[in-house]
Amino acid sequence: MNDKVQIKNCRPFTMIHNDFLDYEGLNSKEKLVMITLMRYDGTAFPSIPKLSKKIGLSERTVRYALKSLEEKNFISRHPRYTADGARMSNSYTITDDPDIWKSETSDELSEEISKQELEEMAELLRAAGYTIQSPTEQTASNLQSASQEQPSHSDTSDSEEVISSKNAEEYSMDYLYQYFNYDLICSFKNPYGGLNFLENEHDQKVLDTVFSVLYDMLNDPSAYIQIGQDSIPQAVVKNELLGLTFDAIIGVIDAYNNETEHGAIYDPVSWLRNALYKGNQPHIPDG
């Protein structure tokens, strides 16, 4: 006979539907991220560090989960512009669709999933005071980013690059981590000072942003990709990016840090796209 679960003194302030929890198309980490984001309906999109702290997962794991949720079309990003065409912060939509949850729901979850994932979720959810209810109507939550300030590094690492529009993935983030030796770059420590990814949180965030920009550019389905003021054929851009060396990526990050120290970068995304495309050239021009 299976063990029974009984919850006492549960505060019913947040509903989590059974069909969503049973859905096998998302792992436990993706579900926890999605559940947490639902609480931000109508407010500013939370930063990666904030999500990481609330959920109890590493920032890198949260980024993976967000990418995966967008790839599976549970999160969508909508760019916004002012009346004169200036770029504003994005708005985000998270969709809770009962029809989707039912499509891959099992009557009986495997013992492995039950122990390794559901127990992990149950512990975190119980600590947060969640209660589970039966499914009701479809809900769509719009997460509106409130800040309209000038783009900064924190803006790009926490929203712009972390959650990106995606049509067809040709290069997964896992593939890019291996191809460009992400772990080796993380272990890099400049003996003459400067970059130190293992000990400097800022450098680590810049590195993650660089990989997010690489991901977006390499998976861009457009025939021509915008680099600065130029529209360059997709094949040419991807060939340059895939040719980036270890030293080239380190050089881009170093140059980015030098420029930001002097406040010389207005649009970090555009600058990084330009710098990465020209990363193997002797000098990186301004973006």
mmCIF file of C-alpha atoms in Angstrom:
data_model
loop_
_atom_site.group_PDB
_atom_site.id
_atom_site.type_symbol
_atom_site.label_atom_id
_atom_site.label_comp_id
_atom_site.label_asym_id
_atom_site.label_seq_id
_atom_site.Cartn_x
_atom_site.Cartn_y
_atom_site.Cartn_z
ATOM 1 C CA MET A 1 0.000 0.000 0.000
ATOM 2 C CA ASN A 2 1.309 3.448 -0.933
ATOM 3 C CA ASP A 3 2.088 6.012 1.763
ATOM 4 C CA LYS A 4 -0.476 8.769 2.134
ATOM 5 C CA VAL A 5 0.159 12.495 2.301
ATOM 6 C CA GLN A 6 -1.806 14.756 4.590
ATOM 7 C CA ILE A 7 -1.261 18.511 4.811
ATOM 8 C CA LYS A 8 -2.224 20.419 7.957
ATOM 9 C CA ASN A 9 -2.714 24.145 8.477
ATOM 10 C CA CYS A 10 -2.364 24.918 4.757
ATOM 11 C CA ARG A 11 -2.965 28.563 3.832
ATOM 12 C CA PRO A 12 -5.107 28.681 0.640
ATOM 13 C CA PHE A 13 -3.685 31.831 -0.929
ATOM 14 C CA THR A 14 -2.243 30.303 -4.103
ATOM 15 C CA MET A 15 -3.735 27.587 -6.297
ATOM 16 C CA ILE A 16 -1.639 24.992 -8.091
ATOM 17 C CA HIS A 17 -3.648 22.695 -10.302
ATOM 18 C CA ASN A 18 -3.265 18.941 -10.108
ATOM 19 C CA ASP A 19 -3.090 18.531 -13.880
ATOM 20 C CA PHE A 20 -0.203 21.011 -14.036
ATOM 21 C CA LEU A 21 1.751 19.170 -11.334
ATOM 22 C CA ASP A 22 1.144 15.820 -13.063
ATOM 23 C CA TYR A 23 2.177 17.116 -16.488
ATOM 24 C CA GLU A 24 5.259 15.181 -17.621
ATOM 25 C CA GLY A 25 6.319 17.662 -20.300
ATOM 26 C CA LEU A 26 8.023 19.872 -17.692
ATOM 27 C CA ASN A 27 10.558 18.869 -15.090
ATOM 28 C CA SER A 28 10.297 19.917 -11.456
ATOM 29 C CA LYS A 29 12.598 22.922 -11.847
ATOM 30 C CA GLU A 30 10.622 24.287 -14.807
ATOM 31 C CA LYS A 31 7.395 23.869 -12.833
ATOM 32 C CA LEU A 32 8.821 25.700 -9.829
ATOM 33 C CA VAL A 33 9.987 28.590 -12.006
ATOM 34 C CA MET A 34 6.596 28.824 -13.715
ATOM 35 C CA ILE A 35 4.705 28.670 -10.404
ATOM 36 C CA THR A 36 6.866 31.453 -8.992
ATOM 37 C CA LEU A 37 6.427 33.649 -12.080
ATOM 38 C CA MET A 38 2.639 33.339 -11.792
ATOM 39 C CA ARG A 39 2.869 35.322 -8.562
ATOM 40 C CA TYR A 40 4.220 38.335 -10.474
ATOM 41 C CA ASP A 41 1.089 38.870 -12.575
ATOM 42 C CA GLY A 42 0.852 42.557 -13.478
ATOM 43 C CA THR A 43 4.166 43.486 -11.866
ATOM 44 C CA ALA A 44 7.774 43.847 -12.966
ATOM 45 C CA PHE A 45 9.481 40.716 -14.273
ATOM 46 C CA PRO A 46 11.689 39.390 -11.439
ATOM 47 C CA SER A 47 15.445 39.320 -11.854
ATOM 48 C CA ILE A 48 17.371 36.071 -12.174
ATOM 49 C CA PRO A 49 18.989 36.508 -8.718
ATOM 50 C CA LYS A 50 15.562 37.128 -7.188
ATOM 51 C CA LEU A 51 14.090 34.010 -8.802
ATOM 52 C CA SER A 52 17.132 32.009 -7.765
ATOM 53 C CA LYS A 53 16.775 33.089 -4.140
ATOM 54 C CA LYS A 54 13.030 32.480 -3.956
ATOM 55 C CA ILE A 55 13.110 29.053 -5.615
ATOM 56 C CA GLY A 56 16.343 27.793 -4.085
ATOM 57 C CA LEU A 57 18.032 26.957 -7.395
ATOM 58 C CA SER A 58 21.245 28.304 -8.915
ATOM 59 C CA GLU A 59 21.026 31.240 -11.321
ATOM 60 C CA ARG A 60 22.340 29.045 -14.123
ATOM 61 C CA THR A 61 19.578 26.477 -13.483
ATOM 62 C CA VAL A 62 16.943 29.224 -13.479
ATOM 63 C CA ARG A 63 18.251 30.476 -16.828
ATOM 64 C CA TYR A 64 18.056 26.955 -18.259
ATOM 65 C CA ALA A 65 14.481 26.596 -17.014
ATOM 66 C CA LEU A 66 13.405 29.946 -18.471
ATOM 67 C CA LYS A 67 14.927 29.090 -21.842
ATOM 68 C CA SER A 68 13.175 25.741 -21.839
ATOM 69 C CA LEU A 69 9.816 27.253 -20.896
ATOM 70 C CA GLU A 70 10.037 29.670 -23.804
ATOM 71 C CA GLU A 71 11.097 26.938 -26.200
ATOM 72 C CA LYS A 72 7.983 25.019 -25.166
ATOM 73 C CA ASN A 73 5.857 28.161 -25.695
ATOM 74 C CA PHE A 74 4.794 28.566 -22.065
ATOM 75 C CA ILE A 75 6.568 31.929 -21.897
ATOM 76 C CA SER A 76 6.510 34.500 -24.695
ATOM 77 C CA ARG A 77 8.305 37.835 -24.899
ATOM 78 C CA HIS A 78 6.841 40.964 -26.459
ATOM 79 C CA PRO A 79 9.145 43.916 -27.258
ATOM 80 C CA ARG A 80 7.731 47.362 -26.548
ATOM 81 C CA TYR A 81 8.540 50.744 -28.078
ATOM 82 C CA THR A 82 7.721 54.356 -27.310
ATOM 83 C CA ALA A 83 5.771 56.555 -29.711
ATOM 84 C CA ASP A 84 9.018 57.777 -31.285
ATOM 85 C CA GLY A 85 10.290 54.230 -31.796
ATOM 86 C CA ALA A 86 12.689 54.016 -28.841
ATOM 87 C CA ARG A 87 13.084 50.586 -27.264
ATOM 88 C CA MET A 88 11.395 50.059 -23.902
ATOM 89 C CA SER A 89 11.433 47.127 -21.510
ATOM 90 C CA ASN A 90 9.649 43.964 -22.637
ATOM 91 C CA SER A 91 6.367 42.514 -21.486
ATOM 92 C CA TYR A 92 6.027 38.779 -20.895
ATOM 93 C CA THR A 93 3.079 36.406 -21.101
ATOM 94 C CA ILE A 94 2.874 33.126 -19.229
ATOM 95 C CA THR A 95 0.137 30.735 -20.313
ATOM 96 C CA ASP A 96 -1.567 28.155 -18.118
ATOM 97 C CA ASP A 97 -3.504 25.854 -20.485
ATOM 98 C CA PRO A 98 -5.416 22.890 -18.983
ATOM 99 C CA ASP A 99 -5.699 21.264 -22.408
ATOM 100 C CA ILE A 100 -1.904 21.095 -22.644
ATOM 101 C CA TRP A 101 -1.475 19.721 -19.134
ATOM 102 C CA LYS A 102 -3.960 16.931 -19.838
ATOM 103 C CA SER A 103 -2.248 15.924 -23.082
ATOM 104 C CA GLU A 104 0.751 14.392 -21.324
ATOM 105 C CA THR A 105 -0.658 13.593 -17.890
ATOM 106 C CA SER A 106 -0.218 10.064 -16.589
ATOM 107 C CA ASP A 107 -2.733 8.385 -14.303
ATOM 108 C CA GLU A 108 0.133 6.985 -12.278
ATOM 109 C CA LEU A 109 3.510 8.681 -12.116
ATOM 110 C CA SER A 110 6.529 6.429 -12.086
ATOM 111 C CA GLU A 111 8.175 5.759 -8.735
ATOM 112 C CA GLU A 112 11.349 7.447 -9.975
ATOM 113 C CA ILE A 113 9.585 10.693 -10.862
ATOM 114 C CA SER A 114 7.569 10.568 -7.665
ATOM 115 C CA LYS A 115 10.650 10.357 -5.471
ATOM 116 C CA GLN A 116 13.173 12.488 -7.342
ATOM 117 C CA GLU A 117 10.968 15.304 -8.567
ATOM 118 C CA LEU A 118 7.638 15.440 -6.761
ATOM 119 C CA GLU A 119 9.194 15.147 -3.317
ATOM 120 C CA GLU A 120 11.552 17.982 -4.182
ATOM 121 C CA MET A 121 8.625 20.101 -5.353
ATOM 122 C CA ALA A 122 6.444 19.162 -2.393
ATOM 123 C CA GLU A 123 9.102 20.210 0.095
ATOM 124 C CA LEU A 124 9.619 23.615 -1.482
ATOM 125 C CA LEU A 125 5.914 24.229 -2.061
ATOM 126 C CA ARG A 126 4.962 23.178 1.457
ATOM 127 C CA ALA A 127 7.557 25.547 2.904
ATOM 128 C CA ALA A 128 6.066 28.365 0.831
ATOM 129 C CA GLY A 129 2.546 27.626 2.077
ATOM 130 C CA TYR A 130 1.013 26.564 -1.250
ATOM 131 C CA THR A 131 -2.176 24.541 -1.548
ATOM 132 C CA ILE A 132 -3.259 22.305 -4.441
ATOM 133 C CA GLN A 133 -6.676 22.671 -6.056
ATOM 134 C CA SER A 134 -8.457 20.939 -8.940
ATOM 135 C CA PRO A 135 -8.113 22.522 -12.416
ATOM 136 C CA THR A 136 -10.419 25.361 -13.375
ATOM 137 C CA GLU A 137 -10.463 27.712 -16.344
ATOM 138 C CA GLN A 138 -7.504 28.642 -18.507
ATOM 139 C CA THR A 139 -5.489 31.525 -17.138
ATOM 140 C CA ALA A 140 -3.098 33.835 -18.900
ATOM 141 C CA SER A 141 -0.835 35.996 -16.772
ATOM 142 C CA ASN A 142 0.770 39.075 -18.271
ATOM 143 C CA LEU A 143 4.044 39.968 -16.630
ATOM 144 C CA GLN A 144 4.663 43.607 -17.446
ATOM 145 C CA SER A 145 8.194 44.880 -16.931
ATOM 146 C CA ALA A 146 7.785 48.201 -15.144
ATOM 147 C CA SER A 147 11.177 49.795 -15.614
ATOM 148 C CA GLN A 148 11.636 52.155 -18.578
ATOM 149 C CA GLU A 149 15.143 53.228 -17.704
ATOM 150 C CA GLN A 150 18.083 53.305 -20.064
ATOM 151 C CA PRO A 151 19.341 49.759 -20.798
ATOM 152 C CA SER A 152 21.997 48.536 -18.394
ATOM 153 C CA HIS A 153 23.957 45.335 -17.966
ATOM 154 C CA SER A 154 21.566 44.096 -15.278
ATOM 155 C CA ASP A 155 18.622 44.683 -17.616
ATOM 156 C CA THR A 156 20.120 42.537 -20.340
ATOM 157 C CA SER A 157 21.347 39.712 -18.151
ATOM 158 C CA ASP A 158 18.086 39.400 -16.226
ATOM 159 C CA SER A 159 15.537 39.791 -19.015
ATOM 160 C CA GLU A 160 16.697 40.740 -22.483
ATOM 161 C CA GLU A 161 19.143 37.897 -22.972
ATOM 162 C CA VAL A 162 17.848 35.363 -20.557
ATOM 163 C CA ILE A 163 14.417 35.055 -22.117
ATOM 164 C CA SER A 164 14.641 35.310 -25.866
ATOM 165 C CA SER A 165 12.216 34.858 -28.719
ATOM 166 C CA LYS A 166 12.817 31.597 -30.498
ATOM 167 C CA ASN A 167 11.321 30.004 -33.582
ATOM 168 C CA ALA A 168 13.448 26.975 -34.405
ATOM 169 C CA GLU A 169 16.381 25.885 -32.293
ATOM 170 C CA GLU A 170 19.366 24.774 -34.331
ATOM 171 C CA TYR A 171 21.933 25.140 -31.567
ATOM 172 C CA SER A 172 20.815 24.294 -28.028
ATOM 173 C CA MET A 173 22.367 26.065 -25.068
ATOM 174 C CA ASP A 174 23.874 22.772 -23.924
ATOM 175 C CA TYR A 175 25.557 22.417 -27.317
ATOM 176 C CA LEU A 176 26.932 25.963 -27.148
ATOM 177 C CA TYR A 177 28.270 25.405 -23.640
ATOM 178 C CA GLN A 178 30.252 22.432 -24.918
ATOM 179 C CA TYR A 179 31.230 23.926 -28.279
ATOM 180 C CA PHE A 180 32.653 27.127 -26.789
ATOM 181 C CA ASN A 181 34.069 25.438 -23.652
ATOM 182 C CA TYR A 182 31.895 27.314 -21.176
ATOM 183 C CA ASP A 183 33.342 25.480 -18.170
ATOM 184 C CA LEU A 184 36.889 26.232 -19.301
ATOM 185 C CA ILE A 185 36.041 29.910 -19.672
ATOM 186 C CA CYS A 186 34.452 29.881 -16.206
ATOM 187 C CA SER A 187 37.695 28.562 -14.736
ATOM 188 C CA PHE A 188 39.759 31.275 -16.444
ATOM 189 C CA LYS A 189 41.582 33.608 -14.075
ATOM 190 C CA ASN A 190 43.744 36.370 -15.461
ATOM 191 C CA PRO A 191 47.067 36.267 -13.541
ATOM 192 C CA TYR A 192 47.562 39.969 -14.309
ATOM 193 C CA GLY A 193 44.221 41.011 -12.843
ATOM 194 C CA GLY A 194 40.923 41.763 -14.526
ATOM 195 C CA LEU A 195 38.685 38.853 -15.454
ATOM 196 C CA ASN A 196 38.051 36.260 -12.780
ATOM 197 C CA PHE A 197 34.846 34.341 -13.443
ATOM 198 C CA LEU A 198 35.129 32.067 -10.416
ATOM 199 C CA GLU A 199 35.232 34.916 -7.906
ATOM 200 C CA ASN A 200 33.640 37.882 -9.680
ATOM 201 C CA GLU A 201 29.846 37.755 -9.924
ATOM 202 C CA HIS A 202 29.785 40.631 -12.425
ATOM 203 C CA ASP A 203 32.117 38.823 -14.839
ATOM 204 C CA GLN A 204 30.021 35.662 -14.509
ATOM 205 C CA LYS A 205 26.869 37.596 -15.413
ATOM 206 C CA VAL A 206 28.574 39.129 -18.448
ATOM 207 C CA LEU A 207 29.702 35.664 -19.553
ATOM 208 C CA ASP A 208 26.162 34.295 -19.248
ATOM 209 C CA THR A 209 24.844 37.268 -21.205
ATOM 210 C CA VAL A 210 27.411 36.634 -23.954
ATOM 211 C CA PHE A 211 26.244 33.040 -24.285
ATOM 212 C CA SER A 212 22.613 34.153 -24.387
ATOM 213 C CA VAL A 213 23.409 36.584 -27.212
ATOM 214 C CA LEU A 214 25.282 33.821 -29.061
ATOM 215 C CA TYR A 215 22.270 31.560 -28.623
ATOM 216 C CA ASP A 216 19.869 34.165 -30.027
ATOM 217 C CA MET A 217 22.060 34.990 -33.028
ATOM 218 C CA LEU A 218 22.849 31.386 -33.949
ATOM 219 C CA ASN A 219 19.164 30.446 -33.763
ATOM 220 C CA ASP A 220 17.914 33.523 -35.608
ATOM 221 C CA PRO A 221 15.836 32.222 -38.566
ATOM 222 C CA SER A 222 16.101 35.509 -40.494
ATOM 223 C CA ALA A 223 17.793 35.429 -43.888
ATOM 224 C CA TYR A 224 19.732 38.547 -42.888
ATOM 225 C CA ILE A 225 20.893 39.313 -39.359
ATOM 226 C CA GLN A 226 21.264 42.873 -38.109
ATOM 227 C CA ILE A 227 24.806 43.713 -36.971
ATOM 228 C CA GLY A 228 25.044 47.370 -36.022
ATOM 229 C CA GLN A 229 23.761 49.292 -39.043
ATOM 230 C CA ASP A 230 24.330 46.403 -41.447
ATOM 231 C CA SER A 231 22.149 43.476 -42.499
ATOM 232 C CA ILE A 232 24.460 40.520 -43.051
ATOM 233 C CA PRO A 233 23.517 37.138 -44.567
ATOM 234 C CA GLN A 234 22.678 34.582 -41.905
ATOM 235 C CA ALA A 235 25.260 32.059 -43.132
ATOM 236 C CA VAL A 236 28.057 34.647 -42.924
ATOM 237 C CA VAL A 237 27.127 35.661 -39.383
ATOM 238 C CA LYS A 238 26.873 32.086 -38.133
ATOM 239 C CA ASN A 239 30.167 31.164 -39.756
ATOM 240 C CA GLU A 240 31.902 34.012 -37.914
ATOM 241 C CA LEU A 241 30.279 33.157 -34.589
ATOM 242 C CA LEU A 242 31.075 29.456 -34.803
ATOM 243 C CA GLY A 243 34.676 30.403 -35.506
ATOM 244 C CA LEU A 244 35.078 32.307 -32.236
ATOM 245 C CA THR A 245 38.062 31.100 -30.237
ATOM 246 C CA PHE A 246 38.530 30.948 -26.478
ATOM 247 C CA ASP A 247 40.732 34.049 -26.612
ATOM 248 C CA ALA A 248 38.205 35.887 -28.780
ATOM 249 C CA ILE A 249 35.373 35.376 -26.298
ATOM 250 C CA ILE A 250 37.594 36.417 -23.398
ATOM 251 C CA GLY A 251 38.585 39.472 -25.434
ATOM 252 C CA VAL A 252 34.963 40.445 -26.060
ATOM 253 C CA ILE A 253 34.134 40.220 -22.355
ATOM 254 C CA ASP A 254 37.248 42.179 -21.391
ATOM 255 C CA ALA A 255 36.437 44.878 -23.948
ATOM 256 C CA TYR A 256 32.834 45.025 -22.742
ATOM 257 C CA ASN A 257 33.951 45.564 -19.150
ATOM 258 C CA ASN A 258 36.386 48.287 -20.204
ATOM 259 C CA GLU A 259 33.695 50.108 -22.166
ATOM 260 C CA THR A 260 31.069 49.880 -19.425
ATOM 261 C CA GLU A 261 33.503 51.293 -16.872
ATOM 262 C CA HIS A 262 33.529 54.501 -18.905
ATOM 263 C CA GLY A 263 29.780 54.450 -19.586
ATOM 264 C CA ALA A 264 30.421 54.134 -23.312
ATOM 265 C CA ILE A 265 27.792 51.465 -24.093
ATOM 266 C CA TYR A 266 24.194 52.617 -24.527
ATOM 267 C CA ASP A 267 22.783 49.381 -25.958
ATOM 268 C CA PRO A 268 24.604 46.348 -24.480
ATOM 269 C CA VAL A 269 22.814 43.841 -26.712
ATOM 270 C CA SER A 270 23.696 45.648 -29.918
ATOM 271 C CA TRP A 271 27.278 46.129 -28.724
ATOM 272 C CA LEU A 272 27.722 42.443 -27.896
ATOM 273 C CA ARG A 273 26.192 41.317 -31.196
ATOM 274 C CA ASN A 274 28.622 43.533 -33.071
ATOM 275 C CA ALA A 275 31.585 42.550 -30.894
ATOM 276 C CA LEU A 276 30.942 38.816 -31.141
ATOM 277 C CA TYR A 277 30.504 38.975 -34.911
ATOM 278 C CA LYS A 278 33.851 40.750 -35.213
ATOM 279 C CA GLY A 279 35.442 38.933 -32.277
ATOM 280 C CA ASN A 280 38.155 37.200 -34.300
ATOM 281 C CA GLN A 281 39.299 40.465 -35.851
ATOM 282 C CA PRO A 282 42.284 42.329 -34.361
ATOM 283 C CA HIS A 283 40.156 45.144 -32.933
ATOM 284 C CA ILE A 284 36.552 45.240 -31.802
ATOM 285 C CA PRO A 285 34.870 48.388 -33.130
ATOM 286 C CA ASP A 286 32.334 50.311 -31.110
ATOM 287 C CA GLY A 287 28.753 48.995 -31.269
#
